[in-house]
Short mmCIF file of C-alpha atoms in Angstrom, two decimals:
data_model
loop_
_atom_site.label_atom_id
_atom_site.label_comp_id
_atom_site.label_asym_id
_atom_site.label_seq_id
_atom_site.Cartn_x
_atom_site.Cartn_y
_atom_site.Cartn_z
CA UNK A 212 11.81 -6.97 -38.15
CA UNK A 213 8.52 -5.10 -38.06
CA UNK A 214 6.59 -7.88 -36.11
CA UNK A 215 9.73 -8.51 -33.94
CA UNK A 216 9.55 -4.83 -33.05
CA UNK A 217 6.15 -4.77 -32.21
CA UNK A 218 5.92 -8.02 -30.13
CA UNK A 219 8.77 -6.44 -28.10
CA UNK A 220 7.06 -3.23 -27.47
CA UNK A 221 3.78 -5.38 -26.77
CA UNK A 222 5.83 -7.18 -24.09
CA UNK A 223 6.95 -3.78 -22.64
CA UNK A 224 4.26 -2.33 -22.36
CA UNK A 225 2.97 -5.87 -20.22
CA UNK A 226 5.97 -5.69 -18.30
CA UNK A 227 4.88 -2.29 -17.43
CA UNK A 228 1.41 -2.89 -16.22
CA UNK A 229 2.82 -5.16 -14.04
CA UNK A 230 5.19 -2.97 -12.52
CA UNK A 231 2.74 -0.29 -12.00
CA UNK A 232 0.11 -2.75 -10.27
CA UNK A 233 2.81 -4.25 -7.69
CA UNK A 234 4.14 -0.86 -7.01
CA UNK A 235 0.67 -0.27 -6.32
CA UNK A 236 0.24 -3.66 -4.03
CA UNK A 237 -1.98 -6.03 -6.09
CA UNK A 238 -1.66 -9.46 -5.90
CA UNK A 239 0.91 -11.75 -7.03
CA UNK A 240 -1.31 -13.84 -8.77
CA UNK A 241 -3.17 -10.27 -10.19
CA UNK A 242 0.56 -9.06 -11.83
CA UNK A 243 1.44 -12.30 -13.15
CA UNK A 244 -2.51 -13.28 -14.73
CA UNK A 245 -2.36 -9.36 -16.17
CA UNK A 246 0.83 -9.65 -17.70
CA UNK A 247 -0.15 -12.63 -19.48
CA UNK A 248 -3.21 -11.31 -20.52
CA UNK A 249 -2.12 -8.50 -21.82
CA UNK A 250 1.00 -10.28 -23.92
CA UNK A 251 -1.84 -12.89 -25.27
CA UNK A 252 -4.09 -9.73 -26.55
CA UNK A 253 -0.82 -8.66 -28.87
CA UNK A 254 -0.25 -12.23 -30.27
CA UNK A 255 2.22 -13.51 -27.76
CA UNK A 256 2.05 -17.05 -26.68
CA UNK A 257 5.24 -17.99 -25.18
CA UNK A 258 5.71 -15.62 -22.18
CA UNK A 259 6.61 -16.58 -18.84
CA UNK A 260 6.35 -14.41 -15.53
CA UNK A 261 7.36 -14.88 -12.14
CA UNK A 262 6.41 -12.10 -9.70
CA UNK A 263 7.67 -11.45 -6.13
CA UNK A 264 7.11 -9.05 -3.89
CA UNK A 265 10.17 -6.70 -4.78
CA UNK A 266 10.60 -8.03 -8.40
CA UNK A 267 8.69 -8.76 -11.37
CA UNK A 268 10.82 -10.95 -13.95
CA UNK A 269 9.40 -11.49 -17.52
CA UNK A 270 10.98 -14.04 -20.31
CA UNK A 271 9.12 -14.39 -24.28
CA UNK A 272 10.17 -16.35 -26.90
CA UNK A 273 9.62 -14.13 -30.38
CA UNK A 274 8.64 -15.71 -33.79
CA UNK A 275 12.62 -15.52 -34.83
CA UNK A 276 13.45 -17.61 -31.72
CA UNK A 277 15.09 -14.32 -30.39
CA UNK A 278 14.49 -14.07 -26.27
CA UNK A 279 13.03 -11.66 -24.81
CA UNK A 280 13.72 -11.02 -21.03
CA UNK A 281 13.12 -8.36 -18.62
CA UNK A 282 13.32 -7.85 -14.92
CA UNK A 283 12.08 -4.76 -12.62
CA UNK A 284 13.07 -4.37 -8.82
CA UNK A 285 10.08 -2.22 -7.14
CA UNK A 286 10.28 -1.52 -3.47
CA UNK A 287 7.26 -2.00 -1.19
CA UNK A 288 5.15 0.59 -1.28
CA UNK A 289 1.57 1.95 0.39
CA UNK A 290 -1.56 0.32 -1.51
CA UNK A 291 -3.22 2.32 -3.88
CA UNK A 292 -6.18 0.39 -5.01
CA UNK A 293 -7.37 3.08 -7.57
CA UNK A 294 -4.60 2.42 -9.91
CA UNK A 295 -4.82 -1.40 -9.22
CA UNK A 296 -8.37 -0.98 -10.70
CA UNK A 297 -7.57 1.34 -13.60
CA UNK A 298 -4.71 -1.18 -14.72
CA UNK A 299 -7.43 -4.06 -14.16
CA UNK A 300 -9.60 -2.77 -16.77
CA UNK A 301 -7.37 -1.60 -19.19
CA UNK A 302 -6.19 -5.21 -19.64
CA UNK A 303 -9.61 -6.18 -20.26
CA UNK A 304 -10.17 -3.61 -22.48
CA UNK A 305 -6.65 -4.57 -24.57
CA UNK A 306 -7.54 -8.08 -24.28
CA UNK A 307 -11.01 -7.25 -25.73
CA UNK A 308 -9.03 -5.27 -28.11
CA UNK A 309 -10.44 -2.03 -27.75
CA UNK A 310 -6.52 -0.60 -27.81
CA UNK A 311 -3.61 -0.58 -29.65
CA UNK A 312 -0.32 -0.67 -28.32
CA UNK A 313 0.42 3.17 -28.37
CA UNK A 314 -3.16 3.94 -26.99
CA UNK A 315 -2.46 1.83 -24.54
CA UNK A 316 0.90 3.28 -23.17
CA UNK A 317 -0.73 6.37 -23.25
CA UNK A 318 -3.48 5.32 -20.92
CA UNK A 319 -0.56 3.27 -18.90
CA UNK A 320 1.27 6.85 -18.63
CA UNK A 321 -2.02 8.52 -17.16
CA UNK A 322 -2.20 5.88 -14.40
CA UNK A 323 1.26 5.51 -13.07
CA UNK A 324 1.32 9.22 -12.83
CA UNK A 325 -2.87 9.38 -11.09
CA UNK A 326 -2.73 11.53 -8.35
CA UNK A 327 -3.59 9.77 -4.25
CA UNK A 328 -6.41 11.16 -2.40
CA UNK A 329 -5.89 14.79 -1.48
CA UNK A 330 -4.05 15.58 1.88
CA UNK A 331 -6.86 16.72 3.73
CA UNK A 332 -8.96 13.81 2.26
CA UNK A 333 -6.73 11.32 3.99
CA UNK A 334 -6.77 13.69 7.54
CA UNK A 335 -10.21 13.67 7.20
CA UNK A 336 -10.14 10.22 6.72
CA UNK A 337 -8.01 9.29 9.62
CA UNK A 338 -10.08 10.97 12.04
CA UNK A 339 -13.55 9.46 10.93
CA UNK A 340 -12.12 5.60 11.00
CA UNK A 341 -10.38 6.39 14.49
CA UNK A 342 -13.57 7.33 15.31
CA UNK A 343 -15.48 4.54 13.87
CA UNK A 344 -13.67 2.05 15.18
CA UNK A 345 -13.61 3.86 18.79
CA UNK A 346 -17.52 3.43 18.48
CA UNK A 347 -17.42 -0.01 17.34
CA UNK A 348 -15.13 -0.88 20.61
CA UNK A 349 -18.31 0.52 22.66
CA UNK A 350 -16.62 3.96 23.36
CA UNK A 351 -18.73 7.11 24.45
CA UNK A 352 -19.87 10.09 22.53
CA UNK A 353 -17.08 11.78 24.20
CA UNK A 354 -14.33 8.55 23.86
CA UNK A 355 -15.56 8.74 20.25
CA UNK A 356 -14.69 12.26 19.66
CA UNK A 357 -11.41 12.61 21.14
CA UNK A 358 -10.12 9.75 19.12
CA UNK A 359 -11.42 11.24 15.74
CA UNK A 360 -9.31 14.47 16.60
CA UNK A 361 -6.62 12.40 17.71
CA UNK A 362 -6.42 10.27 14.23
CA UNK A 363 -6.79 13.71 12.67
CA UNK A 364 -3.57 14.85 14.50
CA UNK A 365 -1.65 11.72 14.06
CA UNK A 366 -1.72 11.91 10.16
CA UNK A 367 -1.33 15.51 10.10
CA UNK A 368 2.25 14.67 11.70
CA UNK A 369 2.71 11.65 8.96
CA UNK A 370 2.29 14.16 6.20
CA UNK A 371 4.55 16.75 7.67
CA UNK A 372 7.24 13.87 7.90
CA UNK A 373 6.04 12.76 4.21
CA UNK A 374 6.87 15.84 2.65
CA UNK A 375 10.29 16.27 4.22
CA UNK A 376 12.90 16.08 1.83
CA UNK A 377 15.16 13.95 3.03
CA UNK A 378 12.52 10.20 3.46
CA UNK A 379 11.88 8.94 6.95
CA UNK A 380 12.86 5.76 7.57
CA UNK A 381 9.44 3.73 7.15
CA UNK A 382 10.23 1.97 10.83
CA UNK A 383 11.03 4.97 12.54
CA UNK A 384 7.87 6.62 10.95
CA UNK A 385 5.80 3.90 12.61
CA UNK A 386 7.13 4.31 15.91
CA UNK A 387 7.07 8.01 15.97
CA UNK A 388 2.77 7.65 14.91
CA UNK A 389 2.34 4.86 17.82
CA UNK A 390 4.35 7.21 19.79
CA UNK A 391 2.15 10.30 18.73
CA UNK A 392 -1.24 8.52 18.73
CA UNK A 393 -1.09 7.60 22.41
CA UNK A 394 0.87 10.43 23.63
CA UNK A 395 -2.80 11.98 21.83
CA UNK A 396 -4.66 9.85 23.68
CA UNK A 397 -3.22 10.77 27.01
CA UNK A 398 -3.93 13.79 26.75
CA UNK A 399 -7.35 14.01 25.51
CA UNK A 400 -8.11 11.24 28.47
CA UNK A 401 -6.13 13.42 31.04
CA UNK A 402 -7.80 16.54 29.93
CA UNK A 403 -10.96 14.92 30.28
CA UNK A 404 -12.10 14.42 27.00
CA UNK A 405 -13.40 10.23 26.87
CA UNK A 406 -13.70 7.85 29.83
CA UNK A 407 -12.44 4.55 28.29
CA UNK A 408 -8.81 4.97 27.24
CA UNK A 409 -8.16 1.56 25.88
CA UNK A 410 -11.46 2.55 23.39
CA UNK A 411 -9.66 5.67 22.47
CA UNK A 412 -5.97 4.52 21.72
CA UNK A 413 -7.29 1.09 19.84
CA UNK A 414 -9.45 3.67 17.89
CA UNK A 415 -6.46 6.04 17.02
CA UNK A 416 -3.99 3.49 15.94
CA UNK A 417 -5.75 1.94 13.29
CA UNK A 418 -5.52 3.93 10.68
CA UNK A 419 -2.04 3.02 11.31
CA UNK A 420 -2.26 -0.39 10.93
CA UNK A 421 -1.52 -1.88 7.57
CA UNK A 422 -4.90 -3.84 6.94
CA UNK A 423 -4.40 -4.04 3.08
CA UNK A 424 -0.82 -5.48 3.01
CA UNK A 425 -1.70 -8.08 5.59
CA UNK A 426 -4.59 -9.26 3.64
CA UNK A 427 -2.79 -9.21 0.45
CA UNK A 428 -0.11 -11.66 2.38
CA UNK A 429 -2.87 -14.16 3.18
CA UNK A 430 -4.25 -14.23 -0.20
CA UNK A 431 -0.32 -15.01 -1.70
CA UNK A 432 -0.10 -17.95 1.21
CA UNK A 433 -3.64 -19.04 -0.47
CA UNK A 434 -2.52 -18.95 -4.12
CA UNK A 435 0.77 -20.84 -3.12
CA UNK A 436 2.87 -17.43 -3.51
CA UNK A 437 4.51 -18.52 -0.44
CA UNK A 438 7.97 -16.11 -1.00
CA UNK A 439 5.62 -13.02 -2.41
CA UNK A 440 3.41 -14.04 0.72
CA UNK A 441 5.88 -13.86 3.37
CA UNK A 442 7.75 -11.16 2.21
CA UNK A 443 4.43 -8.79 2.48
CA UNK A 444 3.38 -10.50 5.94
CA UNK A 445 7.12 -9.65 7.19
CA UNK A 446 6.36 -6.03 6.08
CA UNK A 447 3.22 -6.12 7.90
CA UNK A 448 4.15 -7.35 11.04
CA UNK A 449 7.57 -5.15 11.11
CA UNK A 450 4.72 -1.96 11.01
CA UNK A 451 2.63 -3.62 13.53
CA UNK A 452 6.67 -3.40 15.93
CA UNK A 453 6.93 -0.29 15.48
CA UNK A 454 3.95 0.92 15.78
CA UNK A 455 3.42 -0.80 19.24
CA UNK A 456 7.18 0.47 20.23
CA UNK A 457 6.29 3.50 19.30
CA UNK A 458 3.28 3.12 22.16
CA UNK A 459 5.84 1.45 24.57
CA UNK A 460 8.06 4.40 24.48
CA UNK A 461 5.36 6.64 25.39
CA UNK A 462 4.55 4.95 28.15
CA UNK A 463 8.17 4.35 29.19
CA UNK A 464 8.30 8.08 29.04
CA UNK A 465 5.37 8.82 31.37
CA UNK A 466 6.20 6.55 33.75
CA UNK A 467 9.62 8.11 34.07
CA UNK A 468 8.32 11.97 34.60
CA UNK A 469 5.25 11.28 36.22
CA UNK A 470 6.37 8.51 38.94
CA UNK A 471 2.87 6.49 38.10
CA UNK A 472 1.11 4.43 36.08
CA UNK A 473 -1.13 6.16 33.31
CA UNK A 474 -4.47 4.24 34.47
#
């Protein structure tokens, strides 16, 4: 009963790991290859995991013949690569066995609950890759710096609407920062802050656009996690809509008051 209890809280706690690292958006193949690892480290040899997207679903066979089975639903969520990494190499370190299992939940506990960057870290960051990427698109010292204050702005709203209490819908949060980012851009261009307004918009929205999850999708497709793969492209490209209705809208609305085209 001892070993049957401690196989199942080995399998828990690899179960767990998973769910932390695809609420975190690793990899398919990275959830499935850690949970393995980490039930092999504690002396488990038949376990079985099949990860999605949405779901990670975990099946053991114990000593006794007893089955052990387990299954997590965990929405889509933003990337956050520092606790992908921190998981990552505390399965190496259980599989090098450097922990036991209640050292290990411990350190599990610290990670799910690891802070994100800092709200003016992410502002901050915003600005300086709308900026970048305004530069990179041959934009002007001036094209440059109104779209670093204009991906400032645009995630200063996104945290406002963040913090609300009651969650915005994750479409209509996309349309309403494509909406934002070039009504931003209008003005800094009308204002005369930049000459190339394609530069500046292009340079605003990116920090909008969901690089990580796209990338993610493309490396599923490539390790044959065609459902996991889709599901995370879907997600991708359903940001990608709203952010360019978002854009659409604004310039629907312009059109209307002003009577003109905004070039």
């Amino acid at each position: 009963m001892e070993k049957e209890g401690r196989d199942k809280e080995a399998l828990d706690l690899a179960v767990k790991a998973g769910q932390i690292l695809l609420d975190a958006g690793a990899e398919i193949y990275r959830v499935e290859e850690t949970v393995q690892r980490i039930a092999r480290a504690y002396g488990i040899r038949k376990c079985n995991t099949f990860g999605l997207s949405t779901g990670i679903f975990v099946t053991a066979e114990m000593e006794d013949h007893s089955i052990y089975a387990q299954v997590k639903h965990i929405p889509l969520n933003a990337a956050r690569l520092n606790r992908v990494a921190a998981v990552n190499q505390l399965s190496r370190e259980i599989e090098e066995g450097k922990h036991t299992i209640e050292d290990a939940r411990n350190q599990l506990a610290a990670i799910e609950h690891m802070p994100g960057k800092r709200d003016i870290t992410r502002i901050f960051a915003s600005g300086l890759g709308s900026a970048g990427f305004c530069y990179v698109l041959e934009g002007t010292i001036a094209d440059t710096t109104a779209a670093f204050f204009a991906g400032l702005f645009v995630y200063v709203l996104l945290i406002l609407l963040e913090k609300r209490k009651k969650q915005t819908s994750k479409i209509v949060l996309n349309i309403i920062g494509g909406f934002w980012a070039a009504l931003l851009t209008m003005i800094f261009f009308r204002i005369g802050i930049g000459q190339n307004y394609e530069s500046i918009l292009v340079g605003t929205l990116m920090p909008l656009v969901p690089g990580v999850s796209f990338v993610n999708a493309i490396r599923d497709f490539a390790d044959a996690d065609y459902i996991g793969g889709a599901v995370r492209l879907l997600d991708a490209l359903l940001v990608a809509l709203g952010i360019s209705l978002g854009v659409g809208l604004m310039y629907m609305l312009y059109y209307r008051i002003t009577g003109g085209m905004l070039l």
